[in-house]
mmCIF file of C-alpha atoms in Angstrom:
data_model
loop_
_atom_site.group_PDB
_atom_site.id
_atom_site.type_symbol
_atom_site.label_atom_id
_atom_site.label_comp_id
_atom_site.label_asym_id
_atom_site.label_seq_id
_atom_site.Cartn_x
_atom_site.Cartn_y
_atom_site.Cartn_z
ATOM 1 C CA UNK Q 257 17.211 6.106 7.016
ATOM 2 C CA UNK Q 258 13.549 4.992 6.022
ATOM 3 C CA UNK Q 259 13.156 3.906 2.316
ATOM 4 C CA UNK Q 260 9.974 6.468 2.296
ATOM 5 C CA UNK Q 261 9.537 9.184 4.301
ATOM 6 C CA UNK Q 262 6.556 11.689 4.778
ATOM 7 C CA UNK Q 263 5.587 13.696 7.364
ATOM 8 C CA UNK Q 264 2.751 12.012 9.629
ATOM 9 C CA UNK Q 265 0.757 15.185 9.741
ATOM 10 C CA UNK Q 266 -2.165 16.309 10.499
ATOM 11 C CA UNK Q 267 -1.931 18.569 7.687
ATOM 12 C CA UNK Q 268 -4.627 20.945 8.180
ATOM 13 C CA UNK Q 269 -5.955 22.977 4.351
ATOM 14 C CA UNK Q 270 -8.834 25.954 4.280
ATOM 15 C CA UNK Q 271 -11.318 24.223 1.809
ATOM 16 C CA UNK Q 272 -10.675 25.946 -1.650
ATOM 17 C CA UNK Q 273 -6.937 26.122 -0.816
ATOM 18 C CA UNK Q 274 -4.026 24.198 -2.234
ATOM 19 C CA UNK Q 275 -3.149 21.291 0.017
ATOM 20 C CA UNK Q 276 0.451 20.412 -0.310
ATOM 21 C CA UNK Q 277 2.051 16.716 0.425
ATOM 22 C CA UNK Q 278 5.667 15.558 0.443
ATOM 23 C CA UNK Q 279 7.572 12.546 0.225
ATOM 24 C CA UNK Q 280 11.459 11.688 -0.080
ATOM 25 C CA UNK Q 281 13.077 8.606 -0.462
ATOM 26 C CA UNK Q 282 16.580 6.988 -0.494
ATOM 27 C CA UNK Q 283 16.924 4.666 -3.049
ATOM 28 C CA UNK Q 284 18.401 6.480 -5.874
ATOM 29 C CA UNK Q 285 18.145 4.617 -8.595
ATOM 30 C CA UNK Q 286 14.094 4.528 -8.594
ATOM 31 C CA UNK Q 287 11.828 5.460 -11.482
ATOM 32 C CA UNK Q 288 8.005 4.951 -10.696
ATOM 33 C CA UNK Q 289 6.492 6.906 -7.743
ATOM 34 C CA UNK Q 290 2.950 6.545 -6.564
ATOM 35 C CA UNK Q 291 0.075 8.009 -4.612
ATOM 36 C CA UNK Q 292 -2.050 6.468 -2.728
ATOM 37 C CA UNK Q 293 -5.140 8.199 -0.858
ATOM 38 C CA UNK Q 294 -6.967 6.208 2.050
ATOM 39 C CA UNK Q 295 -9.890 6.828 3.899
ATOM 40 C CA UNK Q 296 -10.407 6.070 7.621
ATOM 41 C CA UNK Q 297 -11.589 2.111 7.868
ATOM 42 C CA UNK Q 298 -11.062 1.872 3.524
ATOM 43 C CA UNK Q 299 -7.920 0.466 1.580
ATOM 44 C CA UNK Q 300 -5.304 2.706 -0.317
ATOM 45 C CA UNK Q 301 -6.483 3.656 -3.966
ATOM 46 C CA UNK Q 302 -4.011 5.476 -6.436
ATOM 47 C CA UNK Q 303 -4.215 8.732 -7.249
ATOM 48 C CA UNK Q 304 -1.730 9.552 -9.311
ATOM 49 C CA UNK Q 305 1.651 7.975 -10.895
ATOM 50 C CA UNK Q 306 4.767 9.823 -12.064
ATOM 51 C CA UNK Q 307 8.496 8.556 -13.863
ATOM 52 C CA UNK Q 308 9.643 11.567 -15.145
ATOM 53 C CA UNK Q 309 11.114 14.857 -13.743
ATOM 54 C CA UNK Q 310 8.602 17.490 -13.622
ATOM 55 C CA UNK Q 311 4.671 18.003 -12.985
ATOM 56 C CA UNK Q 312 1.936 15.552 -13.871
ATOM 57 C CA UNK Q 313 -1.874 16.869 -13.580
ATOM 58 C CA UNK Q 314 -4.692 14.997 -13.218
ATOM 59 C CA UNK Q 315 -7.575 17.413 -12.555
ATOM 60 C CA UNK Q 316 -7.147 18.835 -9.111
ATOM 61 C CA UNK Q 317 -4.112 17.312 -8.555
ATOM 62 C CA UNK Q 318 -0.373 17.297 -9.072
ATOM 63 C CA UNK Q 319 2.292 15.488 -8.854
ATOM 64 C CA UNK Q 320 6.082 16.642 -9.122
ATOM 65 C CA UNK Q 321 8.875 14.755 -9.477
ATOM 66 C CA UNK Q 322 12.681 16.402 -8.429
ATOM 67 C CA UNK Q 323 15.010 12.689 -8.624
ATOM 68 C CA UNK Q 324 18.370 14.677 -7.983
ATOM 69 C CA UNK Q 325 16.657 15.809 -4.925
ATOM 70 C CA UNK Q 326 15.090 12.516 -4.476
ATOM 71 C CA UNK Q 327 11.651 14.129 -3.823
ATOM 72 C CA UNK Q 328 8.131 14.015 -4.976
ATOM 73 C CA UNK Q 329 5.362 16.070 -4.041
ATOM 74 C CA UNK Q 330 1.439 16.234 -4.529
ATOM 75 C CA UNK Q 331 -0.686 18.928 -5.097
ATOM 76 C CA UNK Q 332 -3.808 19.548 -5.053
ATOM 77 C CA UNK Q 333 -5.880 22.455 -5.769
ATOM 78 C CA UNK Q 334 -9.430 23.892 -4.727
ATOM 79 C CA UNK Q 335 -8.922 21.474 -1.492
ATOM 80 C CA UNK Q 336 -12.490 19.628 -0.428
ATOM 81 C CA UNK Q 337 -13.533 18.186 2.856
ATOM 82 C CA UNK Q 338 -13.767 15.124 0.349
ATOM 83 C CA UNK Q 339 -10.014 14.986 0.007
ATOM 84 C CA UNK Q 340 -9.857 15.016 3.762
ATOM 85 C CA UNK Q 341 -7.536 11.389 3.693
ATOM 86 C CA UNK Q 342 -4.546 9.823 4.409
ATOM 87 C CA UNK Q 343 -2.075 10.071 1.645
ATOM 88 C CA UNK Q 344 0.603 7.700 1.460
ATOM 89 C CA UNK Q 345 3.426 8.298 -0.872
ATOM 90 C CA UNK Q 346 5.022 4.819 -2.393
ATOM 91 C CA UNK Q 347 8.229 3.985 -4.531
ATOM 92 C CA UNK Q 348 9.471 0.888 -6.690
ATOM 93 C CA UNK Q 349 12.790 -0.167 -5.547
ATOM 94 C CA UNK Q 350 15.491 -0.122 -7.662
ATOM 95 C CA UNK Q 351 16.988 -3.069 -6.192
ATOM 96 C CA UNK Q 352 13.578 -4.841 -6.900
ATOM 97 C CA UNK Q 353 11.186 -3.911 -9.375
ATOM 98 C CA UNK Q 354 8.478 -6.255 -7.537
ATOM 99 C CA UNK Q 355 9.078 -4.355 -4.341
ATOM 100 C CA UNK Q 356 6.426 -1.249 -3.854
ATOM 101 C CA UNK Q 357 8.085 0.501 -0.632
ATOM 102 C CA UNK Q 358 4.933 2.985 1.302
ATOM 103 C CA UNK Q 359 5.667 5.966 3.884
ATOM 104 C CA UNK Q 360 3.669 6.088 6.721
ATOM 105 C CA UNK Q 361 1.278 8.537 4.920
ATOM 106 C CA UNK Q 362 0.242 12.136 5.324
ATOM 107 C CA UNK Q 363 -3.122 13.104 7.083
ATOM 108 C CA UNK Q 364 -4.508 15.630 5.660
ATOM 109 C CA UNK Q 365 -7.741 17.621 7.129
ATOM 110 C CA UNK Q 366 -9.840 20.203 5.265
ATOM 111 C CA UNK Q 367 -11.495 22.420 7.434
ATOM 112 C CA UNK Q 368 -14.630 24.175 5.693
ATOM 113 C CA UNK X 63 -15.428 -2.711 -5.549
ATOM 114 C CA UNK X 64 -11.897 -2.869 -6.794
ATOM 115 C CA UNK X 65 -12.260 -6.977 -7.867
ATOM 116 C CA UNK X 66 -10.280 -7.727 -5.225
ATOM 117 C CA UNK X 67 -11.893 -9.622 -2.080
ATOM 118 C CA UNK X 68 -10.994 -10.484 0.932
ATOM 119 C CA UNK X 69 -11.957 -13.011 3.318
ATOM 120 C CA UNK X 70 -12.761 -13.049 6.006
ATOM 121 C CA UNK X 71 -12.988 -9.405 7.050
ATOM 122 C CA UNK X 72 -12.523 -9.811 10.949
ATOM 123 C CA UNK X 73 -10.613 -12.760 12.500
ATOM 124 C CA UNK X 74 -10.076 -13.302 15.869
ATOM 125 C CA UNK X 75 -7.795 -16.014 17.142
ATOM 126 C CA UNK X 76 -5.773 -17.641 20.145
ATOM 127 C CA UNK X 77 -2.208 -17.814 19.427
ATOM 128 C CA UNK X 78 -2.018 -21.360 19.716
ATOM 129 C CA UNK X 79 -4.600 -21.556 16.664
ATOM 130 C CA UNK X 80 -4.524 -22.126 12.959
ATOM 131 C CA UNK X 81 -6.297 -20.251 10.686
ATOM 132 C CA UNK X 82 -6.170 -18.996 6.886
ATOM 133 C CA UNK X 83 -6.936 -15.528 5.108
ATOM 134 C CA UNK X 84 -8.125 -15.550 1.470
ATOM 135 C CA UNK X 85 -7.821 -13.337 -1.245
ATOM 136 C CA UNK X 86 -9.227 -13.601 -4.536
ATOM 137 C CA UNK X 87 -8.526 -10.874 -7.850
ATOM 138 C CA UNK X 88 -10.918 -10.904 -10.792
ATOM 139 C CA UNK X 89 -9.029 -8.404 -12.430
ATOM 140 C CA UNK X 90 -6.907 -10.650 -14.278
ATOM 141 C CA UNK X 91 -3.577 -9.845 -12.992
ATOM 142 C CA UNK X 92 -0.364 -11.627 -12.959
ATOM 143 C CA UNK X 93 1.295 -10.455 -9.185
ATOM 144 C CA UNK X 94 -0.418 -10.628 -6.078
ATOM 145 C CA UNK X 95 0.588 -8.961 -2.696
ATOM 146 C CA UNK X 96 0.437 -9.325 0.602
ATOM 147 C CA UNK X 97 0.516 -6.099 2.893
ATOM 148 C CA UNK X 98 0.826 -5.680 6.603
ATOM 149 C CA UNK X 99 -1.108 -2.199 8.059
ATOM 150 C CA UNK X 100 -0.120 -1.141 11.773
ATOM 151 C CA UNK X 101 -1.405 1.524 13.664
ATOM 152 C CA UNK X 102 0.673 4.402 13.108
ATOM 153 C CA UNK X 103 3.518 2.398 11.034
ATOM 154 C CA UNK X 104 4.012 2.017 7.479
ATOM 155 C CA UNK X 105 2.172 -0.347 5.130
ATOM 156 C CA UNK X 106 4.753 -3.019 5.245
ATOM 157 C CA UNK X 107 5.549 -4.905 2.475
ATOM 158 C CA UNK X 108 5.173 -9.255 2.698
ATOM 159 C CA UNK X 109 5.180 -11.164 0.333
ATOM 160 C CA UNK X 110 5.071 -10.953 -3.767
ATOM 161 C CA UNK X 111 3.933 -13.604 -6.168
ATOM 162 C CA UNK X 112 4.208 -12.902 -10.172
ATOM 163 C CA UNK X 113 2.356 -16.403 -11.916
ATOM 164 C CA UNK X 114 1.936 -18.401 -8.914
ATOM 165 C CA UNK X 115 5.958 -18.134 -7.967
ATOM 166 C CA UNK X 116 7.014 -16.414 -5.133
ATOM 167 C CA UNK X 117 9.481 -13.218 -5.798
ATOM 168 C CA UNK X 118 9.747 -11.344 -2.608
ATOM 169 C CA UNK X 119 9.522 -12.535 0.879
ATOM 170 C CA UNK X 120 10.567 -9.768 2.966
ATOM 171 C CA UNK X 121 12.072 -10.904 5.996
ATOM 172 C CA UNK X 122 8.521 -12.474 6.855
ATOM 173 C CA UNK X 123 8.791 -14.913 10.294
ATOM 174 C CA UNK X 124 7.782 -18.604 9.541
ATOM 175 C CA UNK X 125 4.317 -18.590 11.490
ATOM 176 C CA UNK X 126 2.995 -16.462 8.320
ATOM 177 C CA UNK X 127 2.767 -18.787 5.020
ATOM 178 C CA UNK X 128 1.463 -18.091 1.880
ATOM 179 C CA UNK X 129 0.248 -19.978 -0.432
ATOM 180 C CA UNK X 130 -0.739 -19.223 -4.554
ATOM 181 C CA UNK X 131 -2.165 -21.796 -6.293
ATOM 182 C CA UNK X 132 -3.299 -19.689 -9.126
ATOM 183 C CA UNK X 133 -2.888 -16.001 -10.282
ATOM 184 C CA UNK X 134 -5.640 -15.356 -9.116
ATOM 185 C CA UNK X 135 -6.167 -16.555 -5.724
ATOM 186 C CA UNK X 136 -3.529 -16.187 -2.840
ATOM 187 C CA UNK X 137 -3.853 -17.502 0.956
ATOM 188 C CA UNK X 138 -1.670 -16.333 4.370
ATOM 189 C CA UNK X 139 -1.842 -19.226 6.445
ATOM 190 C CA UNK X 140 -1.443 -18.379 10.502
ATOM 191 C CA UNK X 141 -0.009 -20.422 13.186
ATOM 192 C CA UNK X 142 0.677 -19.214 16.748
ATOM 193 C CA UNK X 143 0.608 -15.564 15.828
ATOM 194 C CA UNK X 144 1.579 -13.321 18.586
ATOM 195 C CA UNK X 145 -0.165 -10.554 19.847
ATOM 196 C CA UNK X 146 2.012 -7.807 18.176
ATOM 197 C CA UNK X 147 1.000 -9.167 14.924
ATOM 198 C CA UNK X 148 -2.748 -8.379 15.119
ATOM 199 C CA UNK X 149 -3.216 -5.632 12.252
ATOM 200 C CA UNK X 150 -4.786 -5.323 9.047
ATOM 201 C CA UNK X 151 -3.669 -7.662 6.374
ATOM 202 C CA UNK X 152 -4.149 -6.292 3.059
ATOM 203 C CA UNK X 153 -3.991 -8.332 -0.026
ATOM 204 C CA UNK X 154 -3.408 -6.422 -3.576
ATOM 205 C CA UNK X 155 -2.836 -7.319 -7.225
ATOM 206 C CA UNK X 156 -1.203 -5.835 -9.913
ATOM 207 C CA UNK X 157 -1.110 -6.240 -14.061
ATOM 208 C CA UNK X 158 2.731 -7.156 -13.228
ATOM 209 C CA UNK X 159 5.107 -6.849 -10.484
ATOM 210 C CA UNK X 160 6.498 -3.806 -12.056
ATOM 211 C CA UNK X 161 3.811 -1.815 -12.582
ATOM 212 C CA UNK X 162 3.305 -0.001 -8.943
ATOM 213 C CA UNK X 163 -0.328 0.501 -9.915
ATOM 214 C CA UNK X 164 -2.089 -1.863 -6.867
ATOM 215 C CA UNK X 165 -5.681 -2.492 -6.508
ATOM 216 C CA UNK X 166 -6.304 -3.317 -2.851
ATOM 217 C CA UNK X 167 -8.928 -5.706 -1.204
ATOM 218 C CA UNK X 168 -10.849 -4.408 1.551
ATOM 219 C CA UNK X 169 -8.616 -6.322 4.003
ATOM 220 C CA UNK X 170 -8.730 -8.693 7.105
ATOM 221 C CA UNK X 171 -8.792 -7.365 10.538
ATOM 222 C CA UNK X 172 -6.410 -9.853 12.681
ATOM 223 C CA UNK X 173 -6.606 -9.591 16.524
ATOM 224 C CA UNK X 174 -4.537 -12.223 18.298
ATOM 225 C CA UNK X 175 -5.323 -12.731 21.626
#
């Protein structure tokens, strides 16, 4: 079983629609969960970080946190062709604090 | 800009060759990171250093060596590479090791011929 999984995608989002992104992972004992958006040919940059149960917004987007499920999720809302990115979903290990575990990222498409 | 650079930002070498890829953080940050990008695989995870010391080494084969003087400078060293490892290498930073919250360089595109 992959420490991170996401689906690969393309996900393909009307613009002005809610684009929805998902990530589980195995470890069960982590905390901190990350996302990470990328643009074709650029480096990841974080989007959003989340610890606790529940939903975290940061303007358009949300992040929600389930740990008994071992999922986390990002939303985000009134979808661009900006946003139009690769979003990679990453986890601290447990076993590790230093170790910052990615899935293979989401590619998500917003069609005007 | 993130304050982290890269250099260089293409290398192309024979796999019998020796060559180096910088990375330097002006963020002032105490962990540095060094990633491995694939086409269609995972960012994989390399190497971690927290104050110059090396925490993580994950599974990494001996042709790749990195080196971290300071905090804020860290080096991959190459020696015959193979082909499959041609990728892009990116180097990152963080506050701590702990933290998650990365700042990534621009990276180095490797081809090994």
């Amino acid at each position: 079983q992959k420490e991170v999984e996401q689906n690969s995608g393309p996900l393909s989002v009307p613009e002005g629609a809610i684009a929805s992104l998902n990530c589980t992972y195995s470890d069960r004992g982590s905390q901190s969960f990350f996302w990470y958006r990328q643009y074709s040919g650029k480096s990841p940059e974080l989007i959003m970080s989340i610890y606790s149960n529940g939903d975290k917004e940061d303007g358009r987007f949300t992040a929600q946190l389930n740990k008994a499920s071992q999922y986390v999720s990002l939303l985000i809302r009134d979808s661009q062709p900006s946003d139009s990115a690769t979003y990679l979903c990453a986890v601290i290990l447990y076993s590790s604090a230093s170790k910052i575990i990615f899935g293979s990222g989401t590619r998500l498409s917003i069609r005007p | 800009e993130t304050g982290v650079t890269q250099t260089p930002r293409h290398l192309v070498m024979g796999m019998t060759n020796k060559k180096s890829l910088k990375c330097e953080q002006h963020l002032g940050h105490n962990a540095m990171y060094w990633y491995k990008q694939s086409a269609k695989k995972p960012l994989e995870l390399m190497f971690v250093y927290n104050f110059k010391e090396q925490t993580e080494n994950n599974s990494v084969p001996s042709r790749f060596s990195p080196e971290c003087p300071n905090s804020s400078h860290l080096f991959l060293h190459l020696h015959t590479l193979q082909p499959e490892d041609s990728a892009l290498y990116l180097c990152a930073s963080s506050q701590d090791p702990g933290t998650g919250e990365l700042f990534f360089g621009e990276g180095s595109r490797l081809t090994v011929l």
